Amino acid sequence: MSEPLLYLPPSATFVPRKMVFSTWVDHMPFGYDLIAALRPSKLVELGTHKGLSFYTFCQSMVEHDVDGVCYAVDCWEGDDHTGAYGEDIFNEVSEHVREYYRGVAYLLRMLFQDAAKQFDADSIDILHIDGLHTYEAVREDFETWYPKVKPGGILLFHDVEARIKDFGAWKYWQELEQDYSTFKFNHGFGLGVLQKAGGEENTHPLLRLLFNSDSETQERLRRFYVHLCRYNELERKAARAELQRARQQQSQGQQ
Ligand SMILES: C[S@@+](CC[C@H](N)C(=O)[O-])C[C@H]1O[C@@H](n2cnc3c(N)ncnc32)[C@H](O)[C@@H]1O
């Protein structure tokens, strides 16, 4: 029988400080909650682009008073899937990070392979893999960086449900599912969550729901985050409509 979730996630009151366009929007509440649950000393993101996932992690670090650092690794030039983009993107991300996350967030503008040399084995609590999404690229990112993750640490894989163009994260993820402890969110373009074996047991309810609950409970957890994302989307729509109405009233008043 399915167990009650019995867990009020911090994301229930999460108001993102900055929204930028990204398909990661569907995973913001979970990303926010994961930080609160794991309280990572070190988080590394491979692939930041305009920063939506990274901002989510950083905001949660600050709002939960987590004593840790987040590294964003990106060449900030784009890849075959995002297309090439200009300097304005990097400038905007670094400005936002400087303003709100000084001492918490660091931007490493370089290739993933080069950044890997800067991290010791078994040193990362959360690794988010969100670079180029071909099968080969995701496999290379995993194989290069997995040894850097602490035993018991978490790896996130974005786009594990995206079956478009030459995206192959879904295929590599299916292989990982055979060998590791995993959980997959299917909504949006999918988010895979993988826990590296070993380390001290984390008894936080969210970790238990992800990796140690029956399949019916896991399905309810998935649905819970789908509902939360839809609710947030409606809230944002309502806020945009309200803003538009206020602007119209203002311009009518001026006429
Ligand atoms: C899908 S985007 C990241 C999306 C982001 N996490 C979000 O929340 O919207 C992928 C990014 O990875 C970067 N990238 C891809 N391969 C890379 C590599 N080998 N080294 C450095 N950056 C890379 C690209 O420049 C691009 O900005």
CSV table of C-alpha atoms and ligand atoms in Angstrom, one decimal:
chain,number,residue,atom,x,y,z
A,1,MET,CA,0.0,0.0,0.0
A,2,SER,CA,1.2,3.5,-0.8
A,3,GLU,CA,2.5,5.5,2.2
A,4,PRO,CA,1.5,9.2,2.9
A,5,LEU,CA,4.1,11.6,1.6
A,6,LEU,CA,4.2,13.3,5.1
A,7,TYR,CA,6.6,15.9,3.8
A,8,LEU,CA,6.0,19.6,3.3
A,9,PRO,CA,8.5,20.6,0.7
A,10,PRO,CA,10.2,24.0,1.1
A,11,SER,CA,9.3,24.7,-2.6
A,12,ALA,CA,5.7,25.2,-1.5
A,13,THR,CA,6.7,28.8,-0.6
A,14,PHE,CA,9.5,29.2,-3.2
A,15,VAL,CA,9.4,32.4,-5.2
A,16,PRO,CA,12.1,32.5,-7.8
A,17,ARG,CA,14.2,35.6,-7.7
A,18,LYS,CA,14.9,35.6,-11.4
A,19,MET,CA,13.2,33.9,-14.2
A,20,VAL,CA,14.9,33.3,-17.6
A,21,PHE,CA,13.7,31.1,-20.4
A,22,SER,CA,14.7,27.4,-19.9
A,23,THR,CA,13.0,24.0,-20.1
A,24,TRP,CA,14.5,23.5,-16.7
A,25,VAL,CA,11.5,25.4,-15.4
A,26,ASP,CA,9.7,22.1,-14.8
A,27,HIS,CA,12.3,21.0,-12.2
A,28,MET,CA,12.8,24.2,-10.2
A,29,PRO,CA,10.7,23.1,-7.2
A,30,PHE,CA,12.5,19.8,-6.9
A,31,GLY,CA,15.9,21.4,-7.4
A,32,TYR,CA,15.1,23.9,-4.6
A,33,ASP,CA,14.0,21.1,-2.3
A,34,LEU,CA,17.0,18.9,-3.0
A,35,ILE,CA,19.3,21.6,-1.8
A,36,ALA,CA,17.3,22.0,1.4
A,37,ALA,CA,17.4,18.2,2.0
A,38,LEU,CA,21.1,17.6,1.2
A,39,ARG,CA,22.6,20.8,2.4
A,40,PRO,CA,25.6,20.4,0.0
A,41,SER,CA,29.0,21.7,0.8
A,42,LYS,CA,29.9,21.6,-2.9
A,43,LEU,CA,27.6,21.6,-5.9
A,44,VAL,CA,28.9,21.6,-9.5
A,45,GLU,CA,26.7,22.3,-12.5
A,46,LEU,CA,27.9,21.3,-16.0
A,47,GLY,CA,26.0,23.6,-18.4
A,48,THR,CA,24.5,26.8,-17.1
A,49,HIS,CA,23.6,28.9,-20.1
A,50,LYS,CA,21.1,31.6,-18.9
A,51,GLY,CA,21.3,30.2,-15.4
A,52,LEU,CA,17.8,29.0,-14.4
A,53,SER,CA,18.8,25.8,-12.8
A,54,PHE,CA,21.9,27.4,-11.2
A,55,TYR,CA,19.9,30.3,-9.8
A,56,THR,CA,17.4,27.8,-8.3
A,57,PHE,CA,20.2,25.9,-6.5
A,58,CYS,CA,21.9,29.1,-5.3
A,59,GLN,CA,18.7,30.7,-4.0
A,60,SER,CA,17.9,27.6,-2.0
A,61,MET,CA,21.4,27.6,-0.6
A,62,VAL,CA,21.0,31.1,0.7
A,63,GLU,CA,17.4,30.7,1.8
A,64,HIS,CA,18.2,27.6,3.8
A,65,ASP,CA,21.4,29.0,5.2
A,66,VAL,CA,23.5,26.2,3.7
A,67,ASP,CA,27.2,26.6,4.3
A,68,GLY,CA,28.5,25.6,0.9
A,69,VAL,CA,29.5,26.7,-2.6
A,70,CYS,CA,28.1,26.2,-6.1
A,71,TYR,CA,30.2,26.1,-9.2
A,72,ALA,CA,28.8,26.7,-12.7
A,73,VAL,CA,30.9,25.3,-15.5
A,74,ASP,CA,30.2,26.5,-19.0
A,75,CYS,CA,32.1,27.9,-21.9
A,76,TRP,CA,29.2,30.3,-22.4
A,77,GLU,CA,29.5,30.1,-26.1
A,78,GLY,CA,26.7,27.5,-26.7
A,79,ASP,CA,26.7,24.1,-28.2
A,80,ASP,CA,25.1,22.2,-31.1
A,81,HIS,CA,21.7,22.1,-29.3
A,82,THR,CA,21.5,25.6,-27.8
A,83,GLY,CA,23.2,27.1,-30.8
A,84,ALA,CA,25.9,29.8,-30.5
A,85,TYR,CA,25.0,32.8,-28.4
A,86,GLY,CA,26.6,36.1,-27.5
A,87,GLU,CA,28.5,37.6,-24.6
A,88,ASP,CA,25.4,39.2,-23.2
A,89,ILE,CA,24.3,35.9,-21.7
A,90,PHE,CA,27.5,35.4,-19.7
A,91,ASN,CA,27.4,39.1,-18.6
A,92,GLU,CA,23.9,38.8,-17.3
A,93,VAL,CA,24.6,35.6,-15.4
A,94,SER,CA,27.8,37.0,-13.8
A,95,GLU,CA,26.0,40.2,-12.9
A,96,HIS,CA,23.2,38.4,-11.2
A,97,VAL,CA,25.5,36.0,-9.4
A,98,ARG,CA,27.7,38.9,-8.2
A,99,GLU,CA,24.7,40.8,-6.9
A,100,TYR,CA,23.0,38.0,-5.0
A,101,TYR,CA,25.3,35.1,-4.5
A,102,ARG,CA,28.8,36.5,-3.8
A,103,GLY,CA,30.7,33.9,-1.7
A,104,VAL,CA,28.2,31.2,-2.6
A,105,ALA,CA,28.5,30.9,-6.4
A,106,TYR,CA,31.5,30.8,-8.7
A,107,LEU,CA,31.5,30.8,-12.5
A,108,LEU,CA,34.1,28.6,-14.3
A,109,ARG,CA,34.1,29.8,-17.8
A,110,MET,CA,35.9,26.8,-19.5
A,111,LEU,CA,35.3,23.4,-21.0
A,112,PHE,CA,34.0,20.7,-18.7
A,113,GLN,CA,37.2,18.6,-19.3
A,114,ASP,CA,39.4,21.4,-18.1
A,115,ALA,CA,37.3,22.2,-15.1
A,116,ALA,CA,37.4,18.5,-14.0
A,117,LYS,CA,41.1,18.9,-13.2
A,118,GLN,CA,40.2,21.4,-10.5
A,119,PHE,CA,38.0,19.0,-8.4
A,120,ASP,CA,39.3,16.2,-6.2
A,121,ALA,CA,37.9,12.7,-6.2
A,122,ASP,CA,35.0,12.1,-3.9
A,123,SER,CA,34.5,15.8,-3.2
A,124,ILE,CA,31.2,16.9,-4.8
A,125,ASP,CA,27.8,16.5,-3.0
A,126,ILE,CA,25.6,17.3,-6.0
A,127,LEU,CA,26.6,17.2,-9.7
A,128,HIS,CA,24.2,18.5,-12.3
A,129,ILE,CA,24.9,17.2,-15.8
A,130,ASP,CA,23.2,19.5,-18.3
A,131,GLY,CA,25.7,20.1,-21.2
A,132,LEU,CA,25.4,18.9,-24.7
A,133,HIS,CA,22.7,16.1,-24.8
A,134,THR,CA,24.0,13.6,-27.3
A,135,TYR,CA,24.6,10.1,-26.0
A,136,GLU,CA,28.4,10.4,-26.4
A,137,ALA,CA,28.6,13.8,-24.6
A,138,VAL,CA,26.4,12.7,-21.6
A,139,ARG,CA,28.5,9.5,-21.3
A,140,GLU,CA,31.7,11.5,-21.4
A,141,ASP,CA,30.4,13.9,-18.8
A,142,PHE,CA,29.3,11.1,-16.5
A,143,GLU,CA,32.5,9.1,-16.9
A,144,THR,CA,34.8,12.1,-16.3
A,145,TRP,CA,32.9,13.5,-13.3
A,146,TYR,CA,31.4,10.5,-11.5
A,147,PRO,CA,34.7,9.8,-9.6
A,148,LYS,CA,34.5,13.4,-8.3
A,149,VAL,CA,31.2,12.8,-6.6
A,150,LYS,CA,31.2,11.8,-2.9
A,151,PRO,CA,29.9,8.3,-2.0
A,152,GLY,CA,26.2,8.9,-1.2
A,153,GLY,CA,26.3,12.1,-3.4
A,154,ILE,CA,23.7,12.9,-6.0
A,155,LEU,CA,23.9,13.3,-9.8
A,156,LEU,CA,21.2,15.0,-11.7
A,157,PHE,CA,20.7,14.5,-15.5
A,158,HIS,CA,18.5,16.9,-17.4
A,159,ASP,CA,16.6,15.9,-20.6
A,160,VAL,CA,16.4,12.1,-19.9
A,161,GLU,CA,12.9,12.2,-21.5
A,162,ALA,CA,13.8,14.3,-24.5
A,163,ARG,CA,13.6,12.2,-27.7
A,164,ILE,CA,14.2,14.9,-30.2
A,165,LYS,CA,16.9,15.5,-32.8
A,166,ASP,CA,20.1,13.6,-31.8
A,167,PHE,CA,19.4,13.9,-28.1
A,168,GLY,CA,20.7,10.7,-26.4
A,169,ALA,CA,20.6,11.5,-22.7
A,170,TRP,CA,17.5,9.2,-22.5
A,171,LYS,CA,19.4,6.3,-23.9
A,172,TYR,CA,22.4,6.7,-21.7
A,173,TRP,CA,20.1,7.1,-18.7
A,174,GLN,CA,18.4,3.8,-19.4
A,175,GLU,CA,21.8,2.1,-19.2
A,176,LEU,CA,22.6,3.9,-15.9
A,177,GLU,CA,19.3,2.7,-14.5
A,178,GLN,CA,20.5,-0.9,-14.8
A,179,ASP,CA,23.6,-0.3,-12.6
A,180,TYR,CA,22.8,2.5,-10.1
A,181,SER,CA,20.2,3.6,-7.6
A,182,THR,CA,18.0,6.0,-9.6
A,183,PHE,CA,14.8,7.9,-9.7
A,184,LYS,CA,13.3,9.6,-12.8
A,185,PHE,CA,10.9,12.6,-13.1
A,186,ASN,CA,9.1,12.1,-16.4
A,187,HIS,CA,7.5,15.5,-16.8
A,188,GLY,CA,9.0,18.4,-18.9
A,189,PHE,CA,12.0,16.9,-20.6
A,190,GLY,CA,12.7,14.6,-17.7
A,191,LEU,CA,15.2,14.8,-14.8
A,192,GLY,CA,17.2,11.7,-13.7
A,193,VAL,CA,18.4,11.5,-10.1
A,194,LEU,CA,21.2,9.0,-9.4
A,195,GLN,CA,22.7,8.3,-6.0
A,196,LYS,CA,26.3,7.1,-5.8
A,197,ALA,CA,26.6,4.1,-3.5
A,198,GLY,CA,28.2,4.4,-0.1
A,199,GLY,CA,28.6,7.3,2.4
A,200,GLU,CA,26.5,7.9,5.4
A,201,GLU,CA,22.8,7.3,5.1
A,202,ASN,CA,20.7,10.5,4.6
A,203,THR,CA,17.4,10.0,6.4
A,204,HIS,CA,15.8,13.1,5.1
A,205,PRO,CA,12.2,12.3,3.9
A,206,LEU,CA,12.8,13.5,0.4
A,207,LEU,CA,15.8,11.1,0.0
A,208,ARG,CA,13.8,8.3,1.4
A,209,LEU,CA,10.9,9.0,-0.9
A,210,LEU,CA,13.2,9.0,-3.9
A,211,PHE,CA,15.2,5.9,-3.3
A,212,ASN,CA,13.5,3.9,-0.5
A,213,SER,CA,9.8,3.9,-1.1
A,214,ASP,CA,7.4,1.7,-3.0
A,215,SER,CA,6.6,2.4,-6.6
A,216,GLU,CA,3.1,3.8,-5.8
A,217,THR,CA,4.6,6.3,-3.4
A,218,GLN,CA,7.2,7.2,-5.9
A,219,GLU,CA,4.5,7.8,-8.5
A,220,ARG,CA,2.7,10.1,-6.1
A,221,LEU,CA,5.9,12.0,-5.6
A,222,ARG,CA,6.2,12.5,-9.3
A,223,ARG,CA,2.6,13.7,-9.5
A,224,PHE,CA,3.2,16.1,-6.6
A,225,TYR,CA,6.0,17.9,-8.5
A,226,VAL,CA,3.9,17.9,-11.7
A,227,HIS,CA,1.1,19.7,-9.8
A,228,LEU,CA,3.4,22.1,-8.2
A,229,CYS,CA,5.0,23.1,-11.5
A,230,ARG,CA,1.5,23.6,-13.1
A,231,TYR,CA,0.4,25.7,-10.1
A,232,ASN,CA,3.6,27.8,-10.4
A,233,GLU,CA,3.0,28.3,-14.1
A,234,LEU,CA,-0.5,29.5,-13.5
A,235,GLU,CA,0.7,31.9,-10.8
A,236,ARG,CA,3.3,33.3,-13.2
A,237,LYS,CA,0.6,33.7,-15.9
A,238,ALA,CA,-1.7,35.5,-13.4
A,239,ALA,CA,1.1,37.8,-12.4
A,240,ARG,CA,1.9,38.7,-16.1
A,241,ALA,CA,-1.8,39.4,-16.7
A,242,GLU,CA,-2.0,41.6,-13.7
A,243,LEU,CA,1.1,43.5,-14.8
A,244,GLN,CA,-0.3,44.0,-18.3
A,245,ARG,CA,-3.7,45.2,-16.8
A,246,ALA,CA,-1.9,47.7,-14.5
A,247,ARG,CA,0.2,49.0,-17.5
A,248,GLN,CA,-3.0,49.4,-19.6
A,249,GLN,CA,-4.7,51.3,-16.8
A,250,GLN,CA,-1.7,53.5,-16.4
A,251,SER,CA,-1.5,54.3,-20.1
A,252,GLN,CA,-5.3,55.0,-20.3
A,253,GLY,CA,-4.9,57.3,-17.3
A,254,GLN,CA,-2.2,59.3,-19.1
A,255,GLN,CA,-4.3,59.8,-22.2
B,1,LIG,C1,21.3,23.0,-22.0
B,1,LIG,S1,22.4,24.3,-21.7
B,1,LIG,C2,22.3,24.5,-20.0
B,1,LIG,C3,20.9,24.8,-19.5
B,1,LIG,C4,20.8,25.3,-18.0
B,1,LIG,N1,21.2,24.3,-17.1
B,1,LIG,C5,19.4,25.8,-17.7
B,1,LIG,O1,19.0,25.8,-16.6
B,1,LIG,O2,18.7,26.4,-18.6
B,1,LIG,C6,23.9,23.6,-22.1
B,1,LIG,C7,25.1,24.6,-21.9
B,1,LIG,O3,26.3,23.7,-21.8
B,1,LIG,C8,27.4,24.4,-22.4
B,1,LIG,N2,28.3,23.3,-22.8
B,1,LIG,C9,28.0,22.2,-23.6
B,1,LIG,N3,29.1,21.4,-23.7
B,1,LIG,C10,30.1,22.1,-23.0
B,1,LIG,C11,31.5,21.7,-22.7
B,1,LIG,N4,32.0,20.6,-23.1
B,1,LIG,N5,32.2,22.6,-22.0
B,1,LIG,C12,31.7,23.7,-21.5
B,1,LIG,N6,30.4,24.1,-21.7
B,1,LIG,C13,29.6,23.3,-22.5
B,1,LIG,C14,26.8,25.2,-23.5
B,1,LIG,O4,27.6,26.4,-23.7
B,1,LIG,C15,25.4,25.6,-23.0
B,1,LIG,O5,25.4,26.9,-22.4
